[in-house]
Amino acid sequence: MNSSLLNSLRKGGFILYVKHGEATVGNDLPYLNFQDCLTQRNLSEMGRRQAIYYGEILQYLQIPINYPVSVSPFCRTIETAQLAFGSGNVQVNPFWFEVVRLSGNLPISDSQRILNNLKSVLETIPEEGKNNVIIAHSFPEGVGLGQLNDMETAIIKPKGIGNGYEVVSKLSLGDWSTLD
């Protein structure tokens, strides 16, 4: 990443949409319960290390974050956010579960509603001098922000409600260390 992007991020005004850290292999159970982490895929040890590193690198790069960070109700997204930003700086937003639903067999009307809600979130300009962080899930190929790898960040520049947004960059976890 170049220094102009880093300087822009330090001034705030972006949304960092991050896919959670590496999760255990398998699937969430059909009787998924958000209050029971045993019914879902959770962070692996690698995923925990990724989350801690992510928080450390953003702090080291002096990128200002607007707290609380918004997370999906899955244990893996909550734990990623808590390890990166501290447990008191996390707020669960059930909307981010909807991103997971986009990978399923949804009626077009449901998909469109989810994508319209996503658009309005990504058009919302953060508090002056800060960046909003969302820790959630990858999208299906060609939908929303597209596919993201573990801890990959889509950096979004919102243009205000009704004015759209721009995906400025996508950074892997390793890309952050090249910004300095």
Short mmCIF file of N, CA and C in Angstrom, two decimals:
data_model
loop_
_atom_site.label_atom_id
_atom_site.label_comp_id
_atom_site.label_asym_id
_atom_site.label_seq_id
_atom_site.Cartn_x
_atom_site.Cartn_y
_atom_site.Cartn_z
N MET A 1 0.86 -1.19 0.00
CA MET A 1 0.00 0.00 0.00
C MET A 1 0.89 1.23 0.00
N ASN A 2 0.38 2.29 -0.55
CA ASN A 2 1.21 3.50 -0.64
C ASN A 2 0.96 4.45 0.53
N SER A 3 1.87 5.39 0.70
CA SER A 3 1.78 6.30 1.84
C SER A 3 0.58 7.24 1.72
N SER A 4 0.11 7.52 0.50
CA SER A 4 -1.05 8.42 0.39
C SER A 4 -2.30 7.75 0.96
N LEU A 5 -2.46 6.43 0.76
CA LEU A 5 -3.60 5.73 1.36
C LEU A 5 -3.47 5.74 2.88
N LEU A 6 -2.27 5.48 3.39
CA LEU A 6 -2.05 5.50 4.83
C LEU A 6 -2.37 6.88 5.40
N ASN A 7 -1.89 7.93 4.75
CA ASN A 7 -2.18 9.29 5.22
C ASN A 7 -3.67 9.58 5.20
N SER A 8 -4.36 9.11 4.16
CA SER A 8 -5.82 9.30 4.09
C SER A 8 -6.51 8.57 5.24
N LEU A 9 -6.10 7.32 5.50
CA LEU A 9 -6.70 6.55 6.59
C LEU A 9 -6.47 7.24 7.94
N ARG A 10 -5.31 7.85 8.12
CA ARG A 10 -5.02 8.55 9.38
C ARG A 10 -5.91 9.77 9.58
N LYS A 11 -6.44 10.32 8.48
CA LYS A 11 -7.36 11.47 8.58
C LYS A 11 -8.79 11.03 8.84
N GLY A 12 -9.08 9.73 8.63
CA GLY A 12 -10.42 9.22 8.88
C GLY A 12 -11.33 9.36 7.67
N GLY A 13 -12.59 8.95 7.87
CA GLY A 13 -13.58 9.08 6.81
C GLY A 13 -13.79 7.81 5.99
N PHE A 14 -13.20 6.69 6.45
CA PHE A 14 -13.32 5.43 5.71
C PHE A 14 -14.08 4.39 6.53
N ILE A 15 -14.53 3.36 5.85
CA ILE A 15 -15.09 2.18 6.50
C ILE A 15 -14.15 1.03 6.18
N LEU A 16 -13.71 0.33 7.22
CA LEU A 16 -12.88 -0.85 7.05
C LEU A 16 -13.78 -2.06 7.25
N TYR A 17 -14.11 -2.73 6.16
CA TYR A 17 -14.93 -3.94 6.24
C TYR A 17 -13.98 -5.13 6.22
N VAL A 18 -13.95 -5.88 7.33
CA VAL A 18 -12.96 -6.93 7.53
C VAL A 18 -13.64 -8.28 7.66
N LYS A 19 -13.12 -9.27 6.94
CA LYS A 19 -13.57 -10.63 7.18
C LYS A 19 -12.85 -11.15 8.42
N HIS A 20 -13.58 -11.85 9.27
CA HIS A 20 -13.02 -12.41 10.52
C HIS A 20 -11.77 -13.24 10.26
N GLY A 21 -11.06 -13.54 11.34
CA GLY A 21 -9.86 -14.37 11.25
C GLY A 21 -10.18 -15.80 10.85
N GLU A 22 -9.13 -16.57 10.58
CA GLU A 22 -9.29 -17.96 10.15
C GLU A 22 -10.14 -18.73 11.16
N ALA A 23 -11.13 -19.44 10.64
CA ALA A 23 -12.02 -20.23 11.49
C ALA A 23 -11.70 -21.72 11.32
N THR A 24 -12.20 -22.49 12.26
CA THR A 24 -12.03 -23.93 12.19
C THR A 24 -12.73 -24.46 10.94
N VAL A 25 -12.25 -25.58 10.47
CA VAL A 25 -12.81 -26.20 9.27
C VAL A 25 -14.18 -26.78 9.60
N GLY A 26 -15.06 -26.80 8.62
CA GLY A 26 -16.38 -27.38 8.82
C GLY A 26 -17.47 -26.36 8.52
N ASN A 27 -18.64 -26.64 9.04
CA ASN A 27 -19.79 -25.76 8.81
C ASN A 27 -20.45 -25.41 10.12
N ASP A 28 -21.18 -24.28 10.11
CA ASP A 28 -22.03 -23.97 11.25
C ASP A 28 -23.13 -25.03 11.25
N LEU A 29 -23.56 -25.43 12.43
CA LEU A 29 -24.57 -26.47 12.53
C LEU A 29 -25.94 -25.95 12.08
N PRO A 30 -26.80 -26.84 11.61
CA PRO A 30 -28.13 -26.42 11.15
C PRO A 30 -28.94 -25.74 12.27
N TYR A 31 -28.69 -26.14 13.51
CA TYR A 31 -29.41 -25.54 14.64
C TYR A 31 -28.55 -24.46 15.30
N LEU A 32 -27.89 -23.67 14.46
CA LEU A 32 -27.02 -22.59 14.90
C LEU A 32 -27.68 -21.75 15.99
N ASN A 33 -26.93 -21.50 17.05
CA ASN A 33 -27.40 -20.66 18.15
C ASN A 33 -26.28 -19.65 18.41
N PHE A 34 -26.56 -18.37 18.24
CA PHE A 34 -25.52 -17.34 18.42
C PHE A 34 -24.99 -17.30 19.84
N GLN A 35 -25.78 -17.74 20.81
CA GLN A 35 -25.32 -17.74 22.21
C GLN A 35 -24.50 -18.98 22.54
N ASP A 36 -24.42 -19.93 21.62
CA ASP A 36 -23.70 -21.18 21.86
C ASP A 36 -22.62 -21.37 20.79
N CYS A 37 -21.40 -21.05 21.15
CA CYS A 37 -20.29 -21.14 20.19
C CYS A 37 -20.03 -22.57 19.73
N LEU A 38 -20.52 -23.55 20.45
CA LEU A 38 -20.33 -24.94 20.04
C LEU A 38 -21.16 -25.31 18.82
N THR A 39 -22.12 -24.46 18.45
CA THR A 39 -22.97 -24.74 17.28
C THR A 39 -22.44 -24.06 16.02
N GLN A 40 -21.26 -23.47 16.10
CA GLN A 40 -20.74 -22.72 14.96
C GLN A 40 -19.23 -22.88 14.82
N ARG A 41 -18.74 -22.50 13.64
CA ARG A 41 -17.29 -22.47 13.42
C ARG A 41 -16.71 -21.34 14.25
N ASN A 42 -15.56 -21.60 14.84
CA ASN A 42 -14.92 -20.59 15.68
C ASN A 42 -13.51 -20.30 15.17
N LEU A 43 -12.89 -19.29 15.75
CA LEU A 43 -11.53 -18.96 15.36
C LEU A 43 -10.58 -20.11 15.68
N SER A 44 -9.66 -20.34 14.77
CA SER A 44 -8.56 -21.26 15.04
C SER A 44 -7.49 -20.49 15.81
N GLU A 45 -6.46 -21.18 16.25
CA GLU A 45 -5.35 -20.47 16.91
C GLU A 45 -4.74 -19.45 15.95
N MET A 46 -4.61 -19.82 14.67
CA MET A 46 -4.10 -18.88 13.67
C MET A 46 -5.02 -17.67 13.57
N GLY A 47 -6.33 -17.89 13.57
CA GLY A 47 -7.30 -16.80 13.51
C GLY A 47 -7.17 -15.85 14.69
N ARG A 48 -6.90 -16.39 15.86
CA ARG A 48 -6.71 -15.55 17.05
C ARG A 48 -5.45 -14.69 16.90
N ARG A 49 -4.38 -15.31 16.42
CA ARG A 49 -3.13 -14.55 16.21
C ARG A 49 -3.34 -13.47 15.16
N GLN A 50 -4.09 -13.79 14.10
CA GLN A 50 -4.38 -12.80 13.05
C GLN A 50 -5.13 -11.60 13.63
N ALA A 51 -6.12 -11.86 14.47
CA ALA A 51 -6.93 -10.79 15.05
C ALA A 51 -6.10 -9.88 15.94
N ILE A 52 -5.26 -10.48 16.78
CA ILE A 52 -4.38 -9.68 17.66
C ILE A 52 -3.45 -8.82 16.81
N TYR A 53 -2.84 -9.42 15.81
CA TYR A 53 -1.93 -8.69 14.93
C TYR A 53 -2.65 -7.54 14.23
N TYR A 54 -3.87 -7.78 13.78
CA TYR A 54 -4.64 -6.74 13.08
C TYR A 54 -4.81 -5.51 13.98
N GLY A 55 -5.21 -5.74 15.21
CA GLY A 55 -5.37 -4.63 16.15
C GLY A 55 -4.05 -3.91 16.40
N GLU A 56 -2.98 -4.68 16.53
CA GLU A 56 -1.66 -4.09 16.79
C GLU A 56 -1.18 -3.26 15.61
N ILE A 57 -1.38 -3.77 14.39
CA ILE A 57 -0.87 -3.04 13.22
C ILE A 57 -1.66 -1.75 12.98
N LEU A 58 -2.98 -1.77 13.22
CA LEU A 58 -3.75 -0.52 13.06
C LEU A 58 -3.32 0.51 14.10
N GLN A 59 -3.05 0.03 15.32
CA GLN A 59 -2.59 0.93 16.38
C GLN A 59 -1.21 1.49 16.03
N TYR A 60 -0.31 0.62 15.59
CA TYR A 60 1.04 1.03 15.21
C TYR A 60 1.00 2.06 14.08
N LEU A 61 0.12 1.85 13.11
CA LEU A 61 0.01 2.76 11.97
C LEU A 61 -0.78 4.03 12.31
N GLN A 62 -1.27 4.10 13.54
CA GLN A 62 -2.00 5.28 14.03
C GLN A 62 -3.24 5.58 13.19
N ILE A 63 -4.00 4.52 12.92
CA ILE A 63 -5.25 4.68 12.18
C ILE A 63 -6.37 4.84 13.21
N PRO A 64 -7.04 6.00 13.23
CA PRO A 64 -8.07 6.27 14.24
C PRO A 64 -9.35 5.47 13.97
N ILE A 65 -9.84 4.82 15.02
CA ILE A 65 -11.01 3.95 14.92
C ILE A 65 -12.16 4.56 15.72
N ASN A 66 -13.34 4.52 15.14
CA ASN A 66 -14.57 4.94 15.82
C ASN A 66 -15.12 3.72 16.56
N TYR A 67 -15.16 3.80 17.89
CA TYR A 67 -15.67 2.68 18.69
C TYR A 67 -17.12 2.93 19.06
N PRO A 68 -17.91 1.86 19.23
CA PRO A 68 -17.53 0.46 19.10
C PRO A 68 -17.46 0.02 17.64
N VAL A 69 -16.70 -1.05 17.39
CA VAL A 69 -16.69 -1.64 16.06
C VAL A 69 -17.95 -2.50 15.93
N SER A 70 -18.47 -2.59 14.73
CA SER A 70 -19.70 -3.34 14.47
C SER A 70 -19.36 -4.75 14.02
N VAL A 71 -20.01 -5.75 14.63
CA VAL A 71 -19.70 -7.13 14.29
C VAL A 71 -20.97 -7.96 14.08
N SER A 72 -20.79 -9.01 13.32
CA SER A 72 -21.83 -10.02 13.12
C SER A 72 -22.02 -10.78 14.45
N PRO A 73 -23.18 -11.39 14.66
CA PRO A 73 -23.42 -12.10 15.92
C PRO A 73 -22.70 -13.44 16.07
N PHE A 74 -21.92 -13.87 15.08
CA PHE A 74 -21.19 -15.13 15.20
C PHE A 74 -20.04 -14.99 16.19
N CYS A 75 -19.76 -16.07 16.92
CA CYS A 75 -18.66 -16.07 17.89
C CYS A 75 -17.33 -15.70 17.23
N ARG A 76 -17.10 -16.16 15.98
CA ARG A 76 -15.82 -15.91 15.32
C ARG A 76 -15.61 -14.43 15.00
N THR A 77 -16.68 -13.71 14.70
CA THR A 77 -16.52 -12.28 14.41
C THR A 77 -16.38 -11.49 15.71
N ILE A 78 -17.14 -11.88 16.72
CA ILE A 78 -17.06 -11.20 18.03
C ILE A 78 -15.65 -11.38 18.61
N GLU A 79 -15.15 -12.63 18.58
CA GLU A 79 -13.82 -12.88 19.13
C GLU A 79 -12.74 -12.14 18.34
N THR A 80 -12.87 -12.11 17.01
CA THR A 80 -11.91 -11.36 16.19
C THR A 80 -11.86 -9.90 16.65
N ALA A 81 -13.03 -9.29 16.81
CA ALA A 81 -13.10 -7.88 17.21
C ALA A 81 -12.57 -7.66 18.62
N GLN A 82 -12.92 -8.56 19.54
CA GLN A 82 -12.45 -8.41 20.92
C GLN A 82 -10.94 -8.51 21.01
N LEU A 83 -10.36 -9.46 20.28
CA LEU A 83 -8.90 -9.61 20.30
C LEU A 83 -8.21 -8.42 19.64
N ALA A 84 -8.80 -7.88 18.59
CA ALA A 84 -8.18 -6.76 17.87
C ALA A 84 -8.37 -5.42 18.58
N PHE A 85 -9.55 -5.22 19.17
CA PHE A 85 -9.90 -3.87 19.66
C PHE A 85 -10.29 -3.80 21.13
N GLY A 86 -10.34 -4.94 21.82
CA GLY A 86 -10.73 -4.95 23.23
C GLY A 86 -12.22 -5.25 23.39
N SER A 87 -12.55 -6.03 24.41
CA SER A 87 -13.93 -6.52 24.54
C SER A 87 -14.95 -5.41 24.79
N GLY A 88 -14.53 -4.29 25.35
CA GLY A 88 -15.47 -3.19 25.58
C GLY A 88 -15.74 -2.34 24.35
N ASN A 89 -15.07 -2.65 23.26
CA ASN A 89 -15.17 -1.81 22.05
C ASN A 89 -15.91 -2.50 20.91
N VAL A 90 -16.79 -3.45 21.25
CA VAL A 90 -17.45 -4.28 20.25
C VAL A 90 -18.97 -4.17 20.41
N GLN A 91 -19.66 -4.02 19.30
CA GLN A 91 -21.12 -3.99 19.32
C GLN A 91 -21.66 -4.94 18.26
N VAL A 92 -22.48 -5.89 18.69
CA VAL A 92 -23.07 -6.85 17.76
C VAL A 92 -24.21 -6.18 16.99
N ASN A 93 -24.18 -6.35 15.68
CA ASN A 93 -25.25 -5.86 14.83
C ASN A 93 -25.79 -7.06 14.05
N PRO A 94 -27.03 -7.49 14.34
CA PRO A 94 -27.60 -8.67 13.69
C PRO A 94 -27.64 -8.55 12.16
N PHE A 95 -27.60 -7.33 11.62
CA PHE A 95 -27.65 -7.17 10.17
C PHE A 95 -26.52 -7.93 9.48
N TRP A 96 -25.35 -8.02 10.11
CA TRP A 96 -24.20 -8.64 9.44
C TRP A 96 -24.38 -10.13 9.24
N PHE A 97 -25.33 -10.76 9.95
CA PHE A 97 -25.69 -12.15 9.67
C PHE A 97 -26.30 -12.26 8.27
N GLU A 98 -26.95 -11.20 7.83
CA GLU A 98 -27.59 -11.19 6.52
C GLU A 98 -26.59 -11.44 5.40
N VAL A 99 -25.35 -10.99 5.59
CA VAL A 99 -24.30 -11.21 4.58
C VAL A 99 -24.10 -12.72 4.35
N VAL A 100 -24.13 -13.49 5.44
CA VAL A 100 -24.00 -14.94 5.33
C VAL A 100 -25.17 -15.50 4.53
N ARG A 101 -26.35 -14.97 4.73
CA ARG A 101 -27.54 -15.46 4.05
C ARG A 101 -27.45 -15.25 2.53
N LEU A 102 -26.68 -14.26 2.09
CA LEU A 102 -26.53 -14.02 0.65
C LEU A 102 -25.93 -15.23 -0.07
N SER A 103 -25.19 -16.06 0.65
CA SER A 103 -24.60 -17.26 0.05
C SER A 103 -25.60 -18.40 -0.11
N GLY A 104 -26.76 -18.23 0.52
CA GLY A 104 -27.79 -19.28 0.45
C GLY A 104 -28.70 -19.08 -0.75
N ASN A 105 -29.77 -19.82 -0.77
CA ASN A 105 -30.72 -19.76 -1.86
C ASN A 105 -31.87 -18.83 -1.46
N LEU A 106 -31.64 -17.53 -1.59
CA LEU A 106 -32.61 -16.52 -1.16
C LEU A 106 -33.48 -16.05 -2.31
N PRO A 107 -34.73 -15.70 -2.00
CA PRO A 107 -35.53 -15.02 -3.03
C PRO A 107 -34.84 -13.71 -3.43
N ILE A 108 -34.99 -13.32 -4.69
CA ILE A 108 -34.36 -12.09 -5.20
C ILE A 108 -34.72 -10.89 -4.33
N SER A 109 -35.97 -10.83 -3.87
CA SER A 109 -36.40 -9.68 -3.06
C SER A 109 -35.61 -9.59 -1.75
N ASP A 110 -35.31 -10.74 -1.14
CA ASP A 110 -34.51 -10.73 0.10
C ASP A 110 -33.08 -10.28 -0.18
N SER A 111 -32.49 -10.84 -1.24
CA SER A 111 -31.13 -10.43 -1.60
C SER A 111 -31.07 -8.94 -1.87
N GLN A 112 -32.04 -8.43 -2.60
CA GLN A 112 -32.05 -7.00 -2.94
C GLN A 112 -32.19 -6.14 -1.68
N ARG A 113 -33.04 -6.56 -0.75
CA ARG A 113 -33.22 -5.82 0.51
C ARG A 113 -31.90 -5.78 1.29
N ILE A 114 -31.22 -6.92 1.38
CA ILE A 114 -29.95 -6.99 2.10
C ILE A 114 -28.93 -6.07 1.44
N LEU A 115 -28.83 -6.13 0.11
CA LEU A 115 -27.86 -5.30 -0.61
C LEU A 115 -28.20 -3.82 -0.52
N ASN A 116 -29.47 -3.47 -0.48
CA ASN A 116 -29.86 -2.06 -0.30
C ASN A 116 -29.48 -1.57 1.09
N ASN A 117 -29.69 -2.42 2.11
CA ASN A 117 -29.28 -2.05 3.47
C ASN A 117 -27.76 -1.91 3.56
N LEU A 118 -27.05 -2.84 2.92
CA LEU A 118 -25.59 -2.77 2.90
C LEU A 118 -25.13 -1.46 2.27
N LYS A 119 -25.74 -1.10 1.15
CA LYS A 119 -25.38 0.14 0.45
C LYS A 119 -25.55 1.35 1.37
N SER A 120 -26.66 1.41 2.10
CA SER A 120 -26.87 2.58 2.96
C SER A 120 -25.85 2.62 4.11
N VAL A 121 -25.45 1.45 4.63
CA VAL A 121 -24.40 1.42 5.67
C VAL A 121 -23.08 1.92 5.08
N LEU A 122 -22.75 1.44 3.88
CA LEU A 122 -21.46 1.80 3.27
C LEU A 122 -21.43 3.22 2.71
N GLU A 123 -22.59 3.86 2.61
CA GLU A 123 -22.66 5.26 2.18
C GLU A 123 -22.56 6.23 3.36
N THR A 124 -22.66 5.71 4.58
CA THR A 124 -22.68 6.55 5.78
C THR A 124 -21.26 7.00 6.15
N ILE A 125 -21.07 8.29 6.15
CA ILE A 125 -19.75 8.88 6.45
C ILE A 125 -19.47 8.79 7.95
N PRO A 126 -18.30 8.27 8.33
CA PRO A 126 -17.96 8.14 9.76
C PRO A 126 -17.79 9.50 10.44
N GLU A 127 -17.77 9.45 11.77
CA GLU A 127 -17.50 10.62 12.59
C GLU A 127 -16.18 11.27 12.13
N GLU A 128 -16.15 12.58 12.15
CA GLU A 128 -14.97 13.35 11.72
C GLU A 128 -13.69 12.81 12.37
N GLY A 129 -12.68 12.54 11.53
CA GLY A 129 -11.38 12.12 12.03
C GLY A 129 -11.28 10.67 12.44
N LYS A 130 -12.32 9.88 12.18
CA LYS A 130 -12.33 8.47 12.58
C LYS A 130 -12.67 7.58 11.39
N ASN A 131 -12.39 6.30 11.53
CA ASN A 131 -12.77 5.28 10.56
C ASN A 131 -13.69 4.28 11.25
N ASN A 132 -14.76 3.88 10.58
CA ASN A 132 -15.63 2.84 11.12
C ASN A 132 -15.06 1.48 10.75
N VAL A 133 -15.21 0.52 11.65
CA VAL A 133 -14.76 -0.84 11.40
C VAL A 133 -15.95 -1.78 11.51
N ILE A 134 -16.07 -2.68 10.53
CA ILE A 134 -17.09 -3.73 10.54
C ILE A 134 -16.35 -5.05 10.40
N ILE A 135 -16.61 -5.97 11.31
CA ILE A 135 -16.01 -7.30 11.19
C ILE A 135 -17.14 -8.29 10.97
N ALA A 136 -17.13 -8.87 9.78
CA ALA A 136 -18.22 -9.76 9.41
C ALA A 136 -17.70 -10.88 8.52
N HIS A 137 -18.32 -11.07 7.36
CA HIS A 137 -18.10 -12.25 6.54
C HIS A 137 -17.81 -11.88 5.09
N SER A 138 -17.30 -12.85 4.36
CA SER A 138 -17.09 -12.70 2.93
C SER A 138 -18.45 -12.72 2.22
N PHE A 139 -18.47 -12.17 1.03
CA PHE A 139 -19.67 -12.17 0.19
C PHE A 139 -19.48 -13.22 -0.90
N PRO A 140 -20.58 -13.65 -1.53
CA PRO A 140 -20.42 -14.51 -2.71
C PRO A 140 -19.69 -13.73 -3.82
N GLU A 141 -19.02 -14.44 -4.69
CA GLU A 141 -18.30 -13.82 -5.81
C GLU A 141 -19.24 -12.89 -6.59
N GLY A 142 -18.80 -11.65 -6.82
CA GLY A 142 -19.57 -10.71 -7.63
C GLY A 142 -20.75 -10.06 -6.91
N VAL A 143 -20.91 -10.31 -5.61
CA VAL A 143 -22.02 -9.74 -4.85
C VAL A 143 -21.45 -8.85 -3.74
N GLY A 144 -22.09 -7.72 -3.48
CA GLY A 144 -21.64 -6.84 -2.40
C GLY A 144 -20.19 -6.43 -2.59
N LEU A 145 -19.36 -6.74 -1.60
CA LEU A 145 -17.93 -6.42 -1.66
C LEU A 145 -17.11 -7.58 -2.23
N GLY A 146 -17.79 -8.64 -2.67
CA GLY A 146 -17.10 -9.78 -3.26
C GLY A 146 -16.45 -10.66 -2.20
N GLN A 147 -15.70 -11.63 -2.68
CA GLN A 147 -15.06 -12.57 -1.77
C GLN A 147 -13.87 -11.93 -1.06
N LEU A 148 -13.75 -12.23 0.22
CA LEU A 148 -12.63 -11.74 1.03
C LEU A 148 -11.99 -12.94 1.72
N ASN A 149 -10.67 -12.92 1.81
CA ASN A 149 -9.94 -13.94 2.55
C ASN A 149 -9.94 -13.59 4.04
N ASP A 150 -9.48 -14.52 4.87
CA ASP A 150 -9.42 -14.28 6.31
C ASP A 150 -8.65 -13.00 6.61
N MET A 151 -9.25 -12.12 7.39
CA MET A 151 -8.69 -10.84 7.82
C MET A 151 -8.37 -9.89 6.67
N GLU A 152 -8.93 -10.13 5.50
CA GLU A 152 -8.78 -9.18 4.40
C GLU A 152 -9.72 -8.01 4.65
N THR A 153 -9.26 -6.81 4.33
CA THR A 153 -10.02 -5.59 4.57
C THR A 153 -10.37 -4.91 3.25
N ALA A 154 -11.66 -4.62 3.09
CA ALA A 154 -12.10 -3.75 2.00
C ALA A 154 -12.15 -2.35 2.58
N ILE A 155 -11.38 -1.44 1.98
CA ILE A 155 -11.36 -0.05 2.45
C ILE A 155 -12.33 0.73 1.58
N ILE A 156 -13.35 1.28 2.24
CA ILE A 156 -14.46 1.93 1.54
C ILE A 156 -14.50 3.40 1.87
N LYS A 157 -14.65 4.21 0.84
CA LYS A 157 -14.83 5.66 1.01
C LYS A 157 -16.30 5.97 0.76
N PRO A 158 -17.07 6.22 1.84
CA PRO A 158 -18.48 6.56 1.66
C PRO A 158 -18.63 7.97 1.09
N LYS A 159 -19.64 8.15 0.25
CA LYS A 159 -19.88 9.46 -0.38
C LYS A 159 -21.13 10.13 0.17
N GLY A 160 -21.71 9.55 1.23
CA GLY A 160 -22.92 10.11 1.82
C GLY A 160 -24.15 9.35 1.34
N ILE A 161 -25.18 9.33 2.18
CA ILE A 161 -26.41 8.59 1.89
C ILE A 161 -26.97 9.00 0.54
N GLY A 162 -27.20 8.00 -0.30
CA GLY A 162 -27.76 8.25 -1.63
C GLY A 162 -26.73 8.59 -2.69
N ASN A 163 -25.47 8.73 -2.28
CA ASN A 163 -24.42 9.12 -3.22
C ASN A 163 -23.42 8.00 -3.52
N GLY A 164 -23.65 6.83 -2.94
CA GLY A 164 -22.79 5.70 -3.23
C GLY A 164 -21.53 5.65 -2.38
N TYR A 165 -20.65 4.78 -2.76
CA TYR A 165 -19.38 4.58 -2.06
C TYR A 165 -18.38 4.01 -3.05
N GLU A 166 -17.13 4.10 -2.68
CA GLU A 166 -16.07 3.58 -3.54
C GLU A 166 -15.21 2.61 -2.75
N VAL A 167 -14.94 1.43 -3.32
CA VAL A 167 -13.98 0.52 -2.71
C VAL A 167 -12.61 0.99 -3.18
N VAL A 168 -11.88 1.61 -2.26
CA VAL A 168 -10.59 2.22 -2.56
C VAL A 168 -9.50 1.17 -2.73
N SER A 169 -9.55 0.14 -1.89
CA SER A 169 -8.52 -0.87 -1.91
C SER A 169 -9.00 -2.10 -1.16
N LYS A 170 -8.36 -3.23 -1.41
CA LYS A 170 -8.54 -4.42 -0.59
C LYS A 170 -7.15 -4.82 -0.14
N LEU A 171 -7.00 -4.97 1.18
CA LEU A 171 -5.69 -5.28 1.75
C LEU A 171 -5.73 -6.60 2.49
N SER A 172 -4.79 -7.47 2.18
CA SER A 172 -4.63 -8.69 2.97
C SER A 172 -4.00 -8.28 4.30
N LEU A 173 -4.00 -9.19 5.25
CA LEU A 173 -3.38 -8.91 6.55
C LEU A 173 -1.92 -8.51 6.36
N GLY A 174 -1.22 -9.21 5.47
CA GLY A 174 0.20 -8.91 5.23
C GLY A 174 0.43 -7.56 4.57
N ASP A 175 -0.54 -7.08 3.78
CA ASP A 175 -0.39 -5.80 3.08
C ASP A 175 -0.24 -4.63 4.06
N TRP A 176 -0.86 -4.72 5.24
CA TRP A 176 -0.81 -3.62 6.20
C TRP A 176 0.63 -3.32 6.63
N SER A 177 1.46 -4.35 6.74
CA SER A 177 2.82 -4.14 7.22
C SER A 177 3.68 -3.43 6.18
N THR A 178 3.20 -3.33 4.95
CA THR A 178 3.99 -2.63 3.91
C THR A 178 3.64 -1.15 3.84
N LEU A 179 2.72 -0.69 4.67
CA LEU A 179 2.27 0.71 4.62
C LEU A 179 3.23 1.66 5.28
N ASP A 180 3.96 1.15 6.22
CA ASP A 180 4.79 2.01 7.07
C ASP A 180 5.91 2.65 6.27
#
